[in-house]
Amino acid sequence: MSIEYNLATIQKDIEEACHLVGRNPEDITIIGVTKYVTIERTEQLIQTGIQHIGENRTDEMLKKYEALKSSNVKWHFIGTLQSRKVRDIIDFVDVIHSVDRLSVVRQISNRANRTIDCFVQVNVSGEESKHGLLKEETIEFIESLYDYKNIRIIGLMTMAPYTKDESVIRKVFQELRALRDKIRAKNLPYAPCNDLSMGMSNDYKIAIEEGATHIRIGTKLVGESK
Ligand SMILES: *Cc1c(COP(=O)(O)O)cnc(C)c1O
């Protein structure tokens, strides 16, 4: 299928999910995840009008950025970030979705020459294989960031477990939203925490119904082939 076709399908789904719960489709940012595909295919994706690109490895992201920087898209880092790799992307990254450790915060804070929008990644389901903070740790972690420069916590990010059971996925998204609401209510100047980065190819409709503001879509948009 062409990327245009895929995007039209996704946009229709977004409209339907928004309609169901009384949201505005304009409040949903689609991040096109290009980790499976080439620079050429990423370029085709950008030509369809997608303005946000997501990558989960710093080397691959740097390569694509170098090739495509004239296109003016926003660059989202969505993978596990090692603190020593922060410097490879800090000069051009727009949003980091995977902050879950002070060592990473420290690197971002020290190396950035502007404020970087970040999501704190939460492991809502508590699966051992997943990255991110446990729910119980998240508030304290965010409260501990008041002293770091150049960091703005714009929201929380999670990945739902791999399961066909929609109720399990929905519950994870609901829990992330409830946690977001608690943090937002604290009115921390460096952590407005308005946004929710949740929903991938298999579960973005559920995520939107549960309040996602940023959905990260790879397979369903550009396919998997390198
Ligand atoms: C790969 C990836 C995605 C996109 O996954 P698809 O199922 O291909 O849509 C989203 N978020 C993260 C963190 C990823 O690593």
Short mmCIF file of C-alpha atoms and ligand atoms in Angstrom, two decimals:
data_model
loop_
_atom_site.label_atom_id
_atom_site.label_comp_id
_atom_site.label_asym_id
_atom_site.label_seq_id
_atom_site.Cartn_x
_atom_site.Cartn_y
_atom_site.Cartn_z
CA MET A 1 0.00 0.00 0.00
CA SER A 2 1.17 3.54 -0.65
CA ILE A 3 2.06 5.80 2.24
CA GLU A 4 -0.72 8.18 1.13
CA TYR A 5 -3.25 5.37 1.42
CA ASN A 6 -1.94 4.32 4.82
CA LEU A 7 -2.01 7.88 6.10
CA ALA A 8 -5.56 8.42 4.85
CA THR A 9 -6.66 5.27 6.70
CA ILE A 10 -4.97 6.40 9.89
CA GLN A 11 -6.46 9.89 9.63
CA LYS A 12 -9.92 8.40 9.21
CA ASP A 13 -9.37 6.23 12.29
CA ILE A 14 -8.21 9.29 14.24
CA GLU A 15 -11.35 11.19 13.25
CA GLU A 16 -13.56 8.29 14.27
CA ALA A 17 -11.83 7.76 17.61
CA CYS A 18 -11.97 11.50 18.33
CA HIS A 19 -15.63 11.67 17.38
CA LEU A 20 -16.42 8.81 19.73
CA VAL A 21 -15.05 10.67 22.75
CA GLY A 22 -15.61 14.28 21.72
CA ARG A 23 -12.03 15.25 20.93
CA ASN A 24 -10.59 17.41 18.18
CA PRO A 25 -8.43 15.49 15.65
CA GLU A 26 -6.18 18.55 15.47
CA ASP A 27 -5.06 17.81 19.01
CA ILE A 28 -3.41 14.55 17.89
CA THR A 29 0.17 14.65 16.60
CA ILE A 30 1.13 11.75 14.32
CA ILE A 31 4.76 10.79 14.68
CA GLY A 32 5.88 8.75 11.68
CA VAL A 33 8.27 6.12 13.02
CA THR A 34 10.89 5.40 10.36
CA LYS A 35 13.17 2.98 12.23
CA TYR A 36 12.33 0.14 9.83
CA VAL A 37 12.77 2.04 6.58
CA THR A 38 15.31 3.80 4.38
CA ILE A 39 16.06 7.47 3.96
CA GLU A 40 14.24 7.37 0.61
CA ARG A 41 11.07 6.03 2.17
CA THR A 42 11.34 8.55 4.98
CA GLU A 43 11.55 11.27 2.35
CA GLN A 44 8.39 9.92 0.70
CA LEU A 45 6.70 10.01 4.08
CA ILE A 46 7.65 13.64 4.57
CA GLN A 47 6.27 14.46 1.12
CA THR A 48 2.83 13.27 2.26
CA GLY A 49 2.86 16.13 4.76
CA ILE A 50 3.96 14.29 7.91
CA GLN A 51 5.78 16.83 10.08
CA HIS A 52 7.07 14.63 12.90
CA ILE A 53 9.61 11.83 12.49
CA GLY A 54 10.42 9.29 15.22
CA GLU A 55 13.55 7.14 15.52
CA ASN A 56 14.68 4.81 18.29
CA ARG A 57 18.44 4.71 17.66
CA THR A 58 20.74 7.70 17.80
CA ASP A 59 23.00 6.61 14.91
CA GLU A 60 20.06 5.99 12.58
CA MET A 61 18.41 9.23 13.60
CA LEU A 62 21.57 11.21 12.96
CA LYS A 63 21.92 9.62 9.52
CA LYS A 64 18.36 10.48 8.55
CA TYR A 65 18.62 13.96 9.99
CA GLU A 66 21.79 14.66 7.98
CA ALA A 67 20.06 13.55 4.79
CA LEU A 68 16.73 15.24 5.40
CA LYS A 69 17.41 18.28 7.55
CA SER A 70 16.30 20.72 4.86
CA SER A 71 12.77 19.36 5.16
CA ASN A 72 12.05 21.16 8.44
CA VAL A 73 10.33 18.25 10.17
CA LYS A 74 10.47 17.80 13.94
CA TRP A 75 12.72 14.99 15.21
CA HIS A 76 11.42 12.79 18.02
CA PHE A 77 13.69 10.36 19.81
CA ILE A 78 11.52 7.47 21.02
CA GLY A 79 13.98 4.71 21.94
CA THR A 80 15.95 3.86 25.02
CA LEU A 81 18.51 6.61 25.44
CA GLN A 82 21.94 5.94 26.89
CA SER A 83 23.39 8.99 28.55
CA ARG A 84 26.61 8.83 26.52
CA LYS A 85 24.55 9.00 23.31
CA VAL A 86 22.70 12.18 24.25
CA ARG A 87 25.40 14.35 22.68
CA ASP A 88 24.91 12.69 19.27
CA ILE A 89 21.37 14.07 18.89
CA ILE A 90 21.11 17.00 21.27
CA ASP A 91 21.78 19.69 18.67
CA PHE A 92 18.82 18.83 16.49
CA VAL A 93 16.38 16.68 18.46
CA ASP A 94 13.03 18.38 19.13
CA VAL A 95 11.40 15.98 21.57
CA ILE A 96 12.78 13.09 23.67
CA HIS A 97 10.09 10.55 24.63
CA SER A 98 12.13 8.20 26.77
CA VAL A 99 13.51 10.06 29.79
CA ASP A 100 13.63 7.64 32.71
CA ARG A 101 16.93 8.24 34.51
CA LEU A 102 18.75 11.13 36.17
CA SER A 103 21.92 10.36 34.22
CA VAL A 104 20.05 11.10 30.99
CA VAL A 105 18.46 14.24 32.45
CA ARG A 106 21.89 15.45 33.53
CA GLN A 107 23.34 14.95 30.05
CA ILE A 108 20.44 16.72 28.36
CA SER A 109 20.63 19.55 30.84
CA ASN A 110 24.38 20.02 30.47
CA ARG A 111 24.64 19.63 26.73
CA ALA A 112 21.55 21.43 25.41
CA ASN A 113 21.78 25.06 24.43
CA ARG A 114 17.98 25.49 24.55
CA THR A 115 15.01 23.96 26.34
CA ILE A 116 14.30 20.40 25.23
CA ASP A 117 10.74 19.07 25.41
CA CYS A 118 10.74 15.66 27.08
CA PHE A 119 8.33 12.90 27.97
CA VAL A 120 9.03 10.76 31.00
CA GLN A 121 8.66 7.10 30.05
CA VAL A 122 6.56 5.01 32.41
CA ASN A 123 6.42 1.23 32.56
CA VAL A 124 2.77 1.10 33.52
CA SER A 125 2.33 -2.64 33.24
CA GLY A 126 5.45 -3.32 35.30
CA GLU A 127 6.69 -5.96 32.83
CA GLU A 128 10.36 -6.60 33.46
CA SER A 129 11.22 -6.43 29.77
CA LYS A 130 10.01 -2.85 29.51
CA HIS A 131 11.94 0.35 30.02
CA GLY A 132 10.67 3.29 31.99
CA LEU A 133 9.91 4.19 35.55
CA LEU A 134 7.37 2.32 37.61
CA LYS A 135 4.18 4.26 38.27
CA GLU A 136 5.09 4.54 41.95
CA GLU A 137 8.43 6.18 41.12
CA THR A 138 7.29 8.67 38.54
CA ILE A 139 6.01 11.57 40.63
CA GLU A 140 9.05 11.63 42.88
CA PHE A 141 11.33 11.45 39.84
CA ILE A 142 9.66 14.43 38.19
CA GLU A 143 9.67 16.42 41.42
CA SER A 144 13.41 15.85 41.66
CA LEU A 145 14.07 17.60 38.33
CA TYR A 146 13.47 21.18 39.51
CA ASP A 147 17.15 22.05 39.48
CA TYR A 148 18.03 20.99 35.95
CA LYS A 149 18.25 23.57 33.20
CA ASN A 150 17.02 23.10 29.63
CA ILE A 151 14.45 20.43 30.45
CA ARG A 152 10.70 20.78 30.06
CA ILE A 153 8.59 17.74 30.93
CA ILE A 154 5.68 18.06 28.52
CA GLY A 155 4.07 14.73 29.37
CA LEU A 156 4.28 10.99 29.95
CA MET A 157 5.00 8.20 27.48
CA THR A 158 4.29 4.49 27.62
CA MET A 159 4.20 1.36 25.51
CA ALA A 160 1.28 -1.00 26.06
CA PRO A 161 2.00 -4.71 26.49
CA TYR A 162 1.81 -7.04 23.51
CA THR A 163 -1.60 -8.60 23.85
CA LYS A 164 -4.80 -9.00 21.90
CA ASP A 165 -6.77 -8.23 25.04
CA GLU A 166 -8.00 -4.69 24.45
CA SER A 167 -9.09 -4.23 28.04
CA VAL A 168 -5.51 -4.74 29.24
CA ILE A 169 -4.21 -2.15 26.77
CA ARG A 170 -6.97 0.32 27.63
CA LYS A 171 -6.26 0.01 31.33
CA VAL A 172 -2.58 0.82 30.78
CA PHE A 173 -3.52 3.98 28.86
CA GLN A 174 -6.05 4.98 31.52
CA GLU A 175 -3.46 4.58 34.23
CA LEU A 176 -0.95 6.72 32.36
CA ARG A 177 -3.56 9.42 31.93
CA ALA A 178 -4.49 9.37 35.62
CA LEU A 179 -0.81 9.73 36.53
CA ARG A 180 -0.46 12.59 34.03
CA ASP A 181 -3.42 14.35 35.64
CA LYS A 182 -1.83 14.09 39.08
CA ILE A 183 1.47 15.54 37.90
CA ARG A 184 -0.20 18.29 35.89
CA ALA A 185 -2.17 19.31 38.99
CA LYS A 186 1.10 20.04 40.78
CA ASN A 187 1.70 23.00 38.44
CA LEU A 188 5.45 22.51 38.39
CA PRO A 189 6.90 25.28 36.20
CA TYR A 190 9.34 22.92 34.47
CA ALA A 191 6.78 20.12 34.08
CA PRO A 192 3.49 21.30 32.55
CA CYS A 193 2.81 17.64 31.74
CA ASN A 194 -0.10 18.21 29.39
CA ASP A 195 0.67 15.52 26.85
CA LEU A 196 0.40 11.75 26.51
CA SER A 197 2.64 9.88 24.06
CA MET A 198 0.87 6.55 23.68
CA GLY A 199 -0.46 4.40 20.87
CA MET A 200 1.35 2.53 18.08
CA SER A 201 0.17 0.76 14.91
CA ASN A 202 -1.86 -1.81 16.81
CA ASP A 203 -3.42 0.30 19.51
CA TYR A 204 -3.57 3.96 18.47
CA LYS A 205 -7.36 4.03 18.29
CA ILE A 206 -7.66 2.91 21.91
CA ALA A 207 -4.92 5.37 22.89
CA ILE A 208 -6.79 8.29 21.32
CA GLU A 209 -10.01 7.31 23.06
CA GLU A 210 -8.04 7.38 26.30
CA GLY A 211 -6.45 10.78 25.72
CA ALA A 212 -3.28 10.34 23.64
CA THR A 213 -1.91 13.59 22.21
CA HIS A 214 1.04 11.98 20.39
CA ILE A 215 0.75 8.65 18.57
CA ARG A 216 3.88 6.90 17.27
CA ILE A 217 3.17 4.92 14.12
CA GLY A 218 5.64 2.88 12.11
CA THR A 219 4.43 -0.35 10.53
CA LYS A 220 0.96 0.81 9.60
CA LEU A 221 2.30 3.96 7.93
CA VAL A 222 5.53 3.04 6.15
CA GLY A 223 5.71 -0.76 6.51
CA GLU A 224 8.60 -2.71 7.92
CA SER A 225 10.96 -3.32 5.04
CA LYS A 226 14.37 -1.71 5.10
C1 LIG B 1 8.88 1.02 16.87
C2 LIG B 1 8.23 1.90 17.85
C3 LIG B 1 6.97 2.45 17.57
C4 LIG B 1 6.19 2.15 16.31
O1 LIG B 1 5.75 0.84 16.31
P1 LIG B 1 4.76 0.25 15.19
O2 LIG B 1 4.10 -0.90 15.85
O3 LIG B 1 5.60 -0.15 14.02
O4 LIG B 1 3.80 1.33 14.83
C5 LIG B 1 6.42 3.29 18.53
N1 LIG B 1 7.07 3.58 19.68
C6 LIG B 1 8.26 3.08 19.98
C7 LIG B 1 8.92 3.44 21.26
C8 LIG B 1 8.89 2.22 19.08
O5 LIG B 1 10.09 1.70 19.38
#
